[in-house]
Short mmCIF file of C-alpha atoms (C1' of nucleotides) in Angstrom, two decimals:
data_model
loop_
_atom_site.label_atom_id
_atom_site.label_comp_id
_atom_site.label_asym_id
_atom_site.label_seq_id
_atom_site.Cartn_x
_atom_site.Cartn_y
_atom_site.Cartn_z
CA MET A 20 -10.47 -41.11 -0.76
CA ASN A 21 -8.75 -40.48 -4.03
CA GLU A 22 -8.65 -36.87 -3.59
CA VAL A 23 -6.10 -36.81 -0.52
CA LYS A 24 -4.08 -39.59 -2.06
CA LYS A 25 -3.76 -37.48 -5.24
CA GLU A 26 -2.82 -34.44 -3.58
CA SER A 27 -0.18 -35.94 -1.31
CA LYS A 28 1.47 -37.67 -4.60
CA GLN A 29 1.44 -34.59 -7.00
CA GLY A 30 2.19 -32.29 -3.93
CA LYS A 31 6.06 -32.91 -4.15
CA ILE A 32 6.87 -30.49 -6.71
CA ARG A 33 3.83 -28.52 -6.79
CA ALA A 34 4.18 -27.77 -2.85
CA GLN A 35 7.40 -26.69 -3.44
CA SER A 36 7.02 -24.44 -6.54
CA GLU A 37 3.70 -22.98 -5.37
CA ALA A 38 5.86 -21.81 -1.85
CA LYS A 39 8.52 -20.29 -3.89
CA ILE A 40 6.02 -18.54 -6.03
CA ILE A 41 4.11 -17.10 -3.25
CA GLU A 42 6.94 -15.83 -1.06
CA ALA A 43 8.24 -14.21 -4.22
CA ALA A 44 5.25 -12.74 -5.24
CA GLN A 45 4.61 -11.56 -1.50
CA GLU A 46 7.85 -9.48 -1.88
CA GLU A 47 6.87 -8.06 -5.04
CA PHE A 48 3.30 -7.30 -4.30
CA ILE A 49 4.56 -5.06 -1.34
CA LEU A 50 7.50 -3.37 -3.13
CA GLN A 51 5.44 -2.85 -6.70
CA GLY A 52 1.86 -3.10 -5.50
CA TYR A 53 -0.92 -5.57 -7.42
CA LYS A 54 -0.83 -3.96 -10.70
CA GLY A 55 3.01 -2.83 -10.54
CA ALA A 56 4.00 -6.48 -9.64
CA THR A 57 4.48 -8.49 -12.72
CA VAL A 58 4.37 -12.04 -13.29
CA GLN A 59 7.92 -11.54 -14.77
CA SER A 60 9.11 -9.94 -11.86
CA ILE A 61 7.55 -12.74 -9.60
CA ALA A 62 9.19 -15.34 -11.90
CA ASP A 63 12.42 -13.76 -11.80
CA ARG A 64 12.44 -13.59 -8.02
CA ALA A 65 11.33 -17.29 -7.68
CA GLY A 66 13.93 -18.16 -10.17
CA LEU A 67 11.35 -19.59 -12.67
CA PRO A 68 10.48 -18.82 -16.18
CA LYS A 69 7.04 -16.72 -16.33
CA ALA A 70 5.12 -19.50 -18.01
CA ASN A 71 5.77 -21.80 -15.21
CA ILE A 72 4.20 -19.60 -12.69
CA LEU A 73 1.16 -19.77 -14.93
CA TYR A 74 1.19 -23.17 -14.86
CA TYR A 75 0.87 -23.40 -11.02
CA PHE A 76 -1.56 -20.37 -10.92
CA LYS A 77 -3.92 -19.71 -13.44
CA ASN A 78 -3.44 -16.17 -13.55
CA LYS A 79 -2.02 -13.18 -11.31
CA GLU A 80 -5.38 -12.69 -9.24
CA ASN A 81 -4.87 -16.14 -8.01
CA ILE A 82 -1.34 -15.77 -7.02
CA TYR A 83 -2.59 -12.89 -5.19
CA HIS A 84 -5.30 -14.79 -3.56
CA ALA A 85 -2.78 -17.42 -2.50
CA VAL A 86 -0.49 -14.63 -0.72
CA LEU A 87 -3.42 -13.31 1.07
CA GLU A 88 -4.34 -16.73 2.22
CA HIS A 89 -0.64 -17.45 3.50
CA THR A 90 -1.02 -14.03 5.40
CA LEU A 91 -4.19 -15.02 7.24
CA ASP A 92 -2.50 -18.48 8.06
CA THR A 93 0.20 -17.13 9.43
CA TRP A 94 -1.54 -14.89 11.46
CA ASP A 95 -3.96 -17.39 12.75
CA LYS A 96 -1.21 -19.42 13.51
CA GLY A 97 0.98 -16.68 15.24
CA ILE A 98 -1.97 -15.21 17.66
CA GLY A 99 -2.28 -17.78 20.68
CA ASP A 100 -5.79 -17.63 21.97
CA ILE A 101 -6.49 -15.77 25.13
CA ASP A 102 -7.42 -17.81 28.27
CA PRO A 103 -10.14 -16.35 30.06
CA ASP A 104 -9.08 -17.60 33.33
CA GLN A 105 -5.54 -16.11 33.40
CA GLY A 106 -6.53 -12.66 33.94
CA PRO A 107 -6.14 -9.53 32.19
CA LYS A 108 -2.73 -9.09 32.93
CA ILE A 109 -1.37 -12.30 31.72
CA ALA A 110 -3.76 -11.86 28.71
CA ILE A 111 -2.48 -8.77 27.51
CA GLU A 112 0.83 -9.81 28.01
CA LYS A 113 0.62 -12.77 26.06
CA PHE A 114 -1.30 -10.74 23.49
CA ILE A 115 1.32 -7.96 23.04
CA ALA A 116 4.27 -10.53 23.16
CA SER A 117 2.67 -12.79 20.20
CA LYS A 118 1.67 -9.84 18.18
CA VAL A 119 5.13 -8.25 18.33
CA ARG A 120 6.54 -11.62 17.53
CA MET A 121 4.66 -11.81 14.61
CA SER A 122 5.59 -8.34 13.28
CA PHE A 123 9.58 -9.26 13.83
CA GLN A 124 9.24 -12.69 12.45
CA HIS A 125 6.65 -12.07 9.46
CA PRO A 126 7.03 -8.22 8.71
CA SER A 127 6.02 -9.11 5.10
CA SER A 128 2.63 -10.82 6.20
CA SER A 129 2.00 -7.95 8.13
CA LYS A 130 2.51 -5.52 5.25
CA ILE A 131 0.55 -7.14 2.94
CA TYR A 132 -2.50 -7.27 5.36
CA ALA A 133 -1.78 -3.70 5.89
CA MET A 134 -1.84 -2.62 1.89
CA GLU A 135 -4.86 -4.50 1.32
CA ILE A 136 -6.91 -2.84 4.20
CA ILE A 137 -5.45 0.65 3.27
CA GLN A 138 -6.59 0.00 -0.22
CA GLY A 139 -10.42 -0.65 0.71
CA ALA A 140 -10.07 -4.32 1.53
CA GLN A 141 -11.40 -5.53 -1.68
CA HIS A 142 -10.42 -9.18 -1.01
CA LEU A 143 -10.86 -8.99 2.97
CA LYS A 144 -14.12 -7.39 3.41
CA GLU A 145 -15.42 -10.76 4.03
CA PHE A 146 -12.83 -11.99 6.36
CA ALA A 147 -13.54 -8.81 8.42
CA ARG A 148 -17.29 -8.85 8.12
CA THR A 149 -17.10 -12.46 9.59
CA TYR A 150 -14.06 -13.99 11.42
CA LEU A 151 -12.33 -10.78 12.24
CA ARG A 152 -15.37 -9.13 13.67
CA LYS A 153 -16.25 -12.25 15.67
CA TRP A 154 -12.67 -12.37 17.10
CA VAL A 155 -12.64 -8.79 18.32
CA ARG A 156 -16.28 -9.10 19.88
CA GLU A 157 -15.29 -12.29 21.96
CA LYS A 158 -12.03 -10.65 23.27
CA ALA A 159 -13.52 -7.20 23.97
CA ALA A 160 -16.32 -9.21 26.08
CA LEU A 161 -13.76 -10.70 27.85
CA PHE A 162 -12.14 -7.21 28.84
CA GLN A 163 -15.49 -5.91 29.57
CA HIS A 164 -15.85 -9.02 32.08
CA TRP A 165 -12.62 -7.99 33.75
CA ILE A 166 -13.53 -4.22 33.84
CA ASP A 167 -16.97 -5.16 35.31
CA ASN A 168 -15.19 -7.10 38.03
CA GLY A 169 -12.88 -4.27 38.66
CA GLU A 170 -9.97 -6.33 37.51
CA MET A 171 -8.93 -3.27 35.34
CA VAL A 172 -9.34 0.48 34.60
CA ASP A 173 -12.55 1.20 32.56
CA VAL A 174 -11.35 1.57 28.94
CA ASP A 175 -13.25 0.85 25.85
CA PRO A 176 -11.83 -2.84 24.92
CA TYR A 177 -12.27 -2.40 21.26
CA LYS A 178 -10.22 0.72 21.31
CA LEU A 179 -7.61 -1.35 23.49
CA ILE A 180 -7.58 -4.03 20.83
CA PHE A 181 -6.81 -1.65 17.98
CA LEU A 182 -4.28 -0.06 20.22
CA ILE A 183 -2.43 -3.14 20.66
CA TRP A 184 -2.84 -4.04 17.01
CA SER A 185 -1.47 -0.65 15.91
CA THR A 186 1.69 -0.39 18.08
CA THR A 187 2.71 -3.82 17.53
CA GLN A 188 2.14 -3.83 13.65
CA HIS A 189 3.84 -0.51 13.55
CA TYR A 190 7.17 -2.27 13.87
CA ALA A 191 6.65 -4.41 10.70
CA ASP A 192 4.46 -2.07 8.43
CA PHE A 193 6.62 0.98 9.14
CA GLU A 194 10.03 -0.71 9.58
CA ILE A 195 11.75 1.44 7.42
CA GLN A 196 10.64 4.63 9.13
CA VAL A 197 11.55 3.34 12.35
CA LEU A 198 15.09 2.27 11.44
CA THR A 199 15.58 5.47 9.33
CA VAL A 200 14.48 7.57 12.19
CA MET A 201 16.66 5.75 14.67
CA ASN A 202 19.31 5.67 12.23
CA ARG A 203 19.84 2.03 12.01
CA ALA A 204 20.12 -0.50 9.40
CA GLU A 205 17.91 -3.30 10.62
CA TYR A 206 16.27 -4.64 13.54
CA GLU A 207 18.59 -6.86 15.89
CA GLU A 208 17.97 -9.71 18.52
CA GLU A 209 17.34 -7.16 21.75
CA ASP A 210 15.00 -5.08 19.60
CA GLN A 211 11.77 -7.55 19.48
CA GLU A 212 12.51 -7.98 23.66
CA GLN A 213 12.76 -4.25 24.25
CA VAL A 214 9.84 -3.09 22.19
CA THR A 215 7.66 -5.94 23.85
CA ALA A 216 8.86 -4.69 27.27
CA PHE A 217 7.98 -1.24 26.32
CA LEU A 218 4.57 -1.87 25.12
CA THR A 219 3.72 -4.36 27.81
CA ASP A 220 4.81 -1.88 30.31
CA ILE A 221 3.16 1.46 29.18
CA ILE A 222 -0.09 -0.68 28.17
CA LEU A 223 -0.13 -2.49 31.36
CA ARG A 224 0.29 0.73 33.14
CA GLY A 225 -2.33 2.55 30.86
CA CYS A 226 -4.96 -0.33 31.97
CA GLY A 227 -4.15 0.16 35.83
CA LEU A 228 -2.52 -3.37 35.92
CA LYS A 229 0.92 -2.14 37.33
CA MET B 8 10.47 40.23 -9.96
CA ASN B 9 8.92 39.03 -13.38
CA GLU B 10 8.54 35.34 -12.16
CA VAL B 11 6.19 36.07 -9.13
CA LYS B 12 3.95 38.34 -11.18
CA LYS B 13 3.83 35.37 -13.92
CA GLU B 14 3.02 32.70 -11.57
CA SER B 15 0.28 34.51 -9.83
CA LYS B 16 -1.39 35.33 -13.04
CA GLN B 17 -1.10 32.21 -14.72
CA GLY B 18 -2.14 30.64 -11.43
CA LYS B 19 -5.78 31.28 -11.90
CA ILE B 20 -6.76 28.27 -14.06
CA ARG B 21 -3.55 26.08 -13.31
CA ALA B 22 -3.89 26.20 -9.73
CA GLN B 23 -7.37 25.08 -9.83
CA SER B 24 -6.74 22.26 -12.32
CA GLU B 25 -3.52 21.18 -10.35
CA ALA B 26 -5.66 20.89 -7.01
CA LYS B 27 -8.30 18.74 -8.94
CA ILE B 28 -5.75 16.83 -10.30
CA ILE B 29 -3.91 16.05 -7.12
CA GLU B 30 -6.91 15.23 -5.35
CA ALA B 31 -8.27 12.67 -7.97
CA ALA B 32 -4.93 11.39 -8.16
CA GLN B 33 -4.47 10.74 -4.51
CA GLU B 34 -7.69 8.66 -4.36
CA GLU B 35 -6.73 6.69 -7.24
CA PHE B 36 -3.16 5.98 -5.92
CA ILE B 37 -4.67 4.99 -2.49
CA LEU B 38 -7.19 2.51 -4.31
CA GLN B 39 -5.30 1.13 -7.11
CA GLY B 40 -1.59 1.98 -6.14
CA TYR B 41 0.94 4.04 -8.33
CA LYS B 42 1.02 1.51 -11.07
CA GLY B 43 -2.51 0.36 -11.02
CA ALA B 44 -3.81 3.96 -11.22
CA THR B 45 -3.66 5.09 -14.75
CA VAL B 46 -3.68 8.56 -16.12
CA GLN B 47 -7.06 7.94 -17.53
CA SER B 48 -8.40 6.79 -14.21
CA ILE B 49 -7.39 10.13 -12.79
CA ALA B 50 -8.58 12.10 -15.52
CA ASP B 51 -11.87 10.61 -14.94
CA ARG B 52 -12.12 11.28 -11.65
CA ALA B 53 -11.06 14.95 -12.26
CA GLY B 54 -13.48 15.43 -14.74
CA LEU B 55 -10.80 16.51 -17.42
CA PRO B 56 -9.50 14.47 -20.60
CA LYS B 57 -6.33 12.86 -20.15
CA ALA B 58 -4.22 14.95 -22.35
CA ASN B 59 -5.30 17.70 -20.27
CA ILE B 60 -3.59 15.87 -17.26
CA LEU B 61 -0.42 15.50 -18.96
CA TYR B 62 -0.48 19.19 -20.05
CA TYR B 63 -0.13 20.37 -16.19
CA PHE B 64 1.82 17.56 -14.78
CA LYS B 65 4.69 16.22 -17.25
CA ASN B 66 4.23 12.82 -16.47
CA LYS B 67 2.50 10.04 -13.87
CA GLU B 68 5.78 10.09 -11.78
CA ASN B 69 5.21 13.82 -11.36
CA ILE B 70 1.55 13.51 -10.53
CA TYR B 71 2.59 11.38 -7.75
CA HIS B 72 5.27 13.71 -6.51
CA ALA B 73 3.03 16.31 -6.49
CA VAL B 74 0.58 14.22 -4.17
CA LEU B 75 3.41 13.50 -1.72
CA GLU B 76 4.32 16.94 -1.45
CA HIS B 77 0.66 17.83 -0.91
CA THR B 78 0.79 14.89 1.83
CA LEU B 79 3.86 16.52 3.77
CA ASP B 80 2.40 19.92 3.37
CA THR B 81 -0.94 18.61 5.21
CA TRP B 82 0.90 16.81 7.89
CA ASP B 83 3.34 19.85 8.33
CA LYS B 84 0.30 22.26 8.83
CA GLY B 85 -1.49 19.90 10.99
CA ILE B 86 0.99 19.08 13.67
CA GLY B 87 1.48 22.04 16.10
CA ASP B 88 4.88 22.07 17.73
CA ILE B 89 5.43 21.10 21.20
CA ASP B 90 6.09 23.98 23.56
CA PRO B 91 8.72 22.62 26.32
CA ASP B 92 7.51 24.80 29.09
CA GLN B 93 3.95 23.17 29.13
CA GLY B 94 5.23 19.97 30.46
CA PRO B 95 4.70 16.52 29.31
CA LYS B 96 0.98 16.09 30.28
CA ILE B 97 -0.28 19.15 28.34
CA ALA B 98 2.42 18.43 25.54
CA ILE B 99 1.17 14.77 24.93
CA GLU B 100 -2.48 15.69 25.34
CA LYS B 101 -1.77 18.24 22.36
CA PHE B 102 0.14 16.06 20.51
CA ILE B 103 -2.45 13.03 20.47
CA ALA B 104 -5.14 15.54 19.78
CA SER B 105 -3.50 17.13 16.65
CA LYS B 106 -2.74 13.72 15.25
CA VAL B 107 -6.13 12.33 16.02
CA ARG B 108 -7.42 15.10 14.30
CA MET B 109 -5.22 14.78 10.97
CA SER B 110 -6.37 11.20 11.09
CA PHE B 111 -10.01 11.86 11.01
CA GLN B 112 -9.90 15.11 8.85
CA HIS B 113 -7.41 13.87 6.17
CA PRO B 114 -7.54 10.05 6.14
CA SER B 115 -6.27 10.02 2.60
CA SER B 116 -3.00 11.82 3.39
CA SER B 117 -2.13 9.32 6.01
CA LYS B 118 -3.20 6.48 3.66
CA ILE B 119 -0.75 7.75 0.81
CA TYR B 120 1.86 8.31 3.57
CA ALA B 121 1.61 4.88 5.07
CA MET B 122 1.62 3.02 1.69
CA GLU B 123 4.68 4.95 0.57
CA ILE B 124 6.55 3.76 3.67
CA ILE B 125 5.36 0.22 3.66
CA GLN B 126 6.49 -0.03 -0.16
CA GLY B 127 9.84 1.07 1.21
CA ALA B 128 9.76 4.98 0.99
CA GLN B 129 11.36 5.11 -2.13
CA HIS B 130 10.29 8.74 -2.32
CA LEU B 131 10.42 9.55 1.08
CA LYS B 132 13.89 8.13 2.08
CA GLU B 133 15.41 11.56 2.26
CA PHE B 134 12.35 13.10 4.17
CA ALA B 135 12.82 10.62 6.40
CA ARG B 136 16.40 10.52 7.09
CA THR B 137 16.52 14.66 7.51
CA TYR B 138 13.42 16.03 8.32
CA LEU B 139 11.84 13.32 10.16
CA ARG B 140 14.69 12.06 12.17
CA LYS B 141 15.73 15.41 13.41
CA TRP B 142 12.04 16.23 14.48
CA VAL B 143 11.92 13.03 16.58
CA ARG B 144 15.15 13.50 17.70
CA GLU B 145 13.98 16.82 19.13
CA LYS B 146 10.62 15.55 20.54
CA ALA B 147 12.52 12.64 22.31
CA ALA B 148 15.19 14.62 23.86
CA LEU B 149 12.46 16.56 25.36
CA PHE B 150 10.58 13.74 26.90
CA GLN B 151 13.98 12.41 27.95
CA HIS B 152 14.33 15.87 29.91
CA TRP B 153 11.40 15.42 31.57
CA ILE B 154 12.02 11.84 32.63
CA ASP B 155 15.18 12.77 33.93
CA ASN B 156 13.32 15.53 35.78
CA GLY B 157 11.05 13.06 37.31
CA GLU B 158 7.92 14.55 35.61
CA MET B 159 7.13 11.04 34.01
CA VAL B 160 7.68 7.68 33.99
CA ASP B 161 10.85 6.29 32.62
CA VAL B 162 9.87 5.13 29.06
CA ASP B 163 12.05 5.09 25.78
CA PRO B 164 10.75 8.57 24.23
CA TYR B 165 11.37 7.12 20.72
CA LYS B 166 8.89 4.19 21.32
CA LEU B 167 6.60 6.45 22.98
CA ILE B 168 6.49 8.74 19.86
CA PHE B 169 6.08 5.63 17.61
CA LEU B 170 3.39 4.47 19.92
CA ILE B 171 1.35 7.72 19.60
CA TRP B 172 2.26 7.74 15.78
CA SER B 173 0.71 4.32 15.08
CA THR B 174 -2.34 4.57 17.40
CA THR B 175 -3.40 7.77 16.15
CA GLN B 176 -2.91 7.02 12.37
CA HIS B 177 -4.78 3.50 12.84
CA TYR B 178 -7.80 5.27 12.81
CA ALA B 179 -7.09 6.73 9.21
CA ASP B 180 -5.07 3.74 7.54
CA PHE B 181 -7.12 1.01 9.02
CA GLU B 182 -10.50 2.82 8.69
CA ILE B 183 -12.18 0.43 6.91
CA GLN B 184 -11.36 -2.39 9.35
CA VAL B 185 -12.27 -0.47 12.14
CA LEU B 186 -15.51 0.29 10.81
CA THR B 187 -16.28 -3.20 9.40
CA VAL B 188 -15.12 -4.93 13.07
CA MET B 189 -17.35 -2.65 14.65
CA ASN B 190 -20.42 -2.89 12.20
CA ARG B 191 -20.59 0.90 11.37
CA ALA B 192 -20.96 2.46 7.97
CA GLU B 193 -18.56 5.52 8.80
CA TYR B 194 -17.38 7.72 11.60
CA GLU B 195 -19.39 10.31 13.27
CA GLU B 196 -18.55 13.39 14.91
CA GLU B 197 -18.06 11.86 18.20
CA ASP B 198 -15.50 9.22 17.14
CA GLN B 199 -12.89 11.56 16.88
CA GLU B 200 -13.30 12.83 20.45
CA GLN B 201 -13.75 9.46 22.05
CA VAL B 202 -10.79 8.33 20.41
CA THR B 203 -8.76 11.17 21.49
CA ALA B 204 -10.16 10.77 25.04
CA PHE B 205 -9.45 7.19 25.14
CA LEU B 206 -5.84 7.33 23.67
CA THR B 207 -5.03 10.46 25.89
CA ASP B 208 -6.39 8.59 29.00
CA ILE B 209 -4.41 5.40 28.52
CA ILE B 210 -1.19 6.90 27.36
CA LEU B 211 -0.99 9.64 29.88
CA ARG B 212 -1.67 6.73 32.75
CA GLY B 213 0.70 4.82 30.95
CA CYS B 214 3.29 7.58 31.31
CA GLY B 215 2.41 7.96 34.81
CA LEU B 216 1.02 11.26 34.22
CA LYS B 217 -2.65 10.34 35.92
"C1'" DA C 27 -8.92 44.67 -32.01
"C1'" DA C 28 -4.49 42.28 -32.64
"C1'" DA C 29 -1.17 39.67 -31.01
"C1'" DT C 30 0.58 36.66 -27.76
"C1'" DA C 31 0.03 33.16 -23.96
"C1'" DT C 32 -2.28 29.62 -22.02
"C1'" DT C 33 -5.49 26.02 -22.30
"C1'" DT C 34 -7.89 21.96 -24.36
"C1'" DT C 35 -8.68 17.89 -26.82
"C1'" DA C 36 -8.56 14.14 -30.41
"C1'" DA C 37 -5.70 11.00 -32.54
"C1'" DC C 38 -1.71 8.75 -32.76
"C1'" DC C 39 2.41 5.87 -31.46
"C1'" DT C 40 5.13 2.50 -28.67
"C1'" DT C 41 6.09 -0.34 -25.20
"C1'" DA C 42 5.17 -3.36 -21.50
"C1'" DT C 43 2.52 -6.98 -19.89
"C1'" DA C 44 -1.07 -10.91 -18.85
"C1'" DG C 45 -2.14 -14.91 -20.68
"C1'" DT C 46 -2.01 -18.69 -24.37
"C1'" DC C 47 -0.02 -22.70 -26.59
"C1'" DA C 48 2.10 -26.38 -28.15
"C1'" DA C 49 6.16 -28.94 -28.15
"C1'" DG C 50 9.30 -30.88 -25.17
"C1'" DT C 51 11.43 -32.91 -20.63
"C1'" DT C 52 11.05 -35.30 -16.51
"C1'" DG C 53 9.01 -38.33 -13.00
"C1'" DC C 54 6.14 -41.74 -11.39
"C1'" DT C 55 3.43 -46.27 -11.98
"C1'" DA C 56 2.43 -50.94 -13.11
"C1'" DT D 27 10.58 -50.42 -19.80
"C1'" DA D 28 6.38 -48.75 -21.64
"C1'" DG D 29 2.95 -45.43 -20.96
"C1'" DC D 30 0.92 -41.78 -18.56
"C1'" DA D 31 0.88 -37.84 -15.85
"C1'" DA D 32 3.22 -33.86 -14.21
"C1'" DC D 33 6.07 -30.36 -15.28
"C1'" DT D 34 8.84 -27.12 -18.24
"C1'" DT D 35 9.62 -23.66 -21.14
"C1'" DG D 36 10.58 -20.25 -25.69
"C1'" DA D 37 7.55 -18.22 -28.90
"C1'" DC D 38 3.66 -15.59 -29.90
"C1'" DT D 39 -0.72 -12.56 -29.12
"C1'" DA D 40 -3.83 -9.00 -27.70
"C1'" DT D 41 -4.70 -5.31 -25.29
"C1'" DA D 42 -3.91 -1.75 -22.16
"C1'" DA D 43 -1.55 2.44 -20.88
"C1'" DG D 44 1.87 6.19 -20.97
"C1'" DG D 45 3.14 9.78 -23.44
"C1'" DT D 46 3.52 12.74 -27.75
"C1'" DT D 47 1.81 15.99 -31.39
"C1'" DA D 48 -0.51 19.34 -33.47
"C1'" DA D 49 -4.37 22.15 -34.10
"C1'" DA D 50 -7.96 24.49 -32.40
"C1'" DA D 51 -10.15 27.09 -28.66
"C1'" DT D 52 -10.10 30.50 -25.29
"C1'" DA D 53 -7.65 34.05 -22.14
"C1'" DT D 54 -4.85 37.63 -21.41
"C1'" DT D 55 -2.04 41.70 -22.46
"C1'" DT D 56 -0.93 45.83 -25.00
#
DNA sequence: AAATATTTTAACCTTATAGTCAAGTTGCTA
DNA sequence: TAGCAACTTGACTATAAGGTTAAAATATTT
């Protein structure tokens, strides 16, 4: 009973500072990598003295943990669950739309996650082994059900999920390449819609749903 | 005239050592990031003393450059050019097959490249602005031609190329996630074929080519 | 075989950085 | 408003890592 009260009271300044630090750290970790991001550079970006950073987080490793947690939170909140009753077409449409939205609204979270996986998922092995595996298994079963029912073409559900993940995240992780290749400075409003429309169109057709 | 001779003579030991170093460095850069990979760790992995590494490469930055060059070489050699006369179906099939092959045969090159792009493409901006942009533009024009000819469904060719890139590279870059989610230890022979078949199937259908 | 070029390596130096500490300041509670 | 807790911050320390050097060993050429 005390704990909650205490947390909510001490939270004022703490919560604000921690949020600032996590945001700054996220950018630094992306740009410089874990080792390359210095506590000083995080402090500079957050506009706080270094010692203050280490007052809120015991050490650099803990900052990184907080950034990863923040990333998973963002992911979790952003991906609406699939409703089995709505059928494959609506399910895939919604899934694509939410993933594209996440990529355009929270590219940094996507990048941090991608780097962590590429580098061997040292900190996310457990997450993948438990939460993610279960999530994918459930969704795959749903797709398989629709396939068995003749509601969509027979494709490997796991690979379909990977396809949707990869194509949507590409616009966040490879943002710079996409923009450079297309000779554009930054994404605009309509890009998100156009990407959603394109992916929905081609994937639905690929699944025999058009 | 002397230069070539000199190079070929001095190359014996040098070429071997450099190759060993580049391979070791590639793994270290992936696992630890640029700053996190130490010259010592590269030396250990290559089985050479640190000072020897710095005899062949002036400094760490140069090692990284060599790794990136090696990556671009690999990419360049591995991607067969599209023959305009063969039509969209064969073109896409071949493109997917070669990209999947690259992902399964040279995952480390894919990972290094991905990390470099995610981190802002500091060393590859020029490559993307010139070579890559031109490459994509040419291929996109080809697809557009086929679309105008009614040989395939009207989809944005740029986005189609990004889709093929992202879905194929996913199996290299996110290898660990794919394996973990599917509760597998490592890829097997048939995985490459199955992925190729799946992607070819769904993408061709998505392009109205099935 | 002598002379020259290349390669190997230990020891050393310098700098950058994670983390500590202690002294001060601000904010909250009774 | 007094006292306690939370916060702020400059100065300091230890260590790890990039890079240098010089001398020895090995290859290569003539």
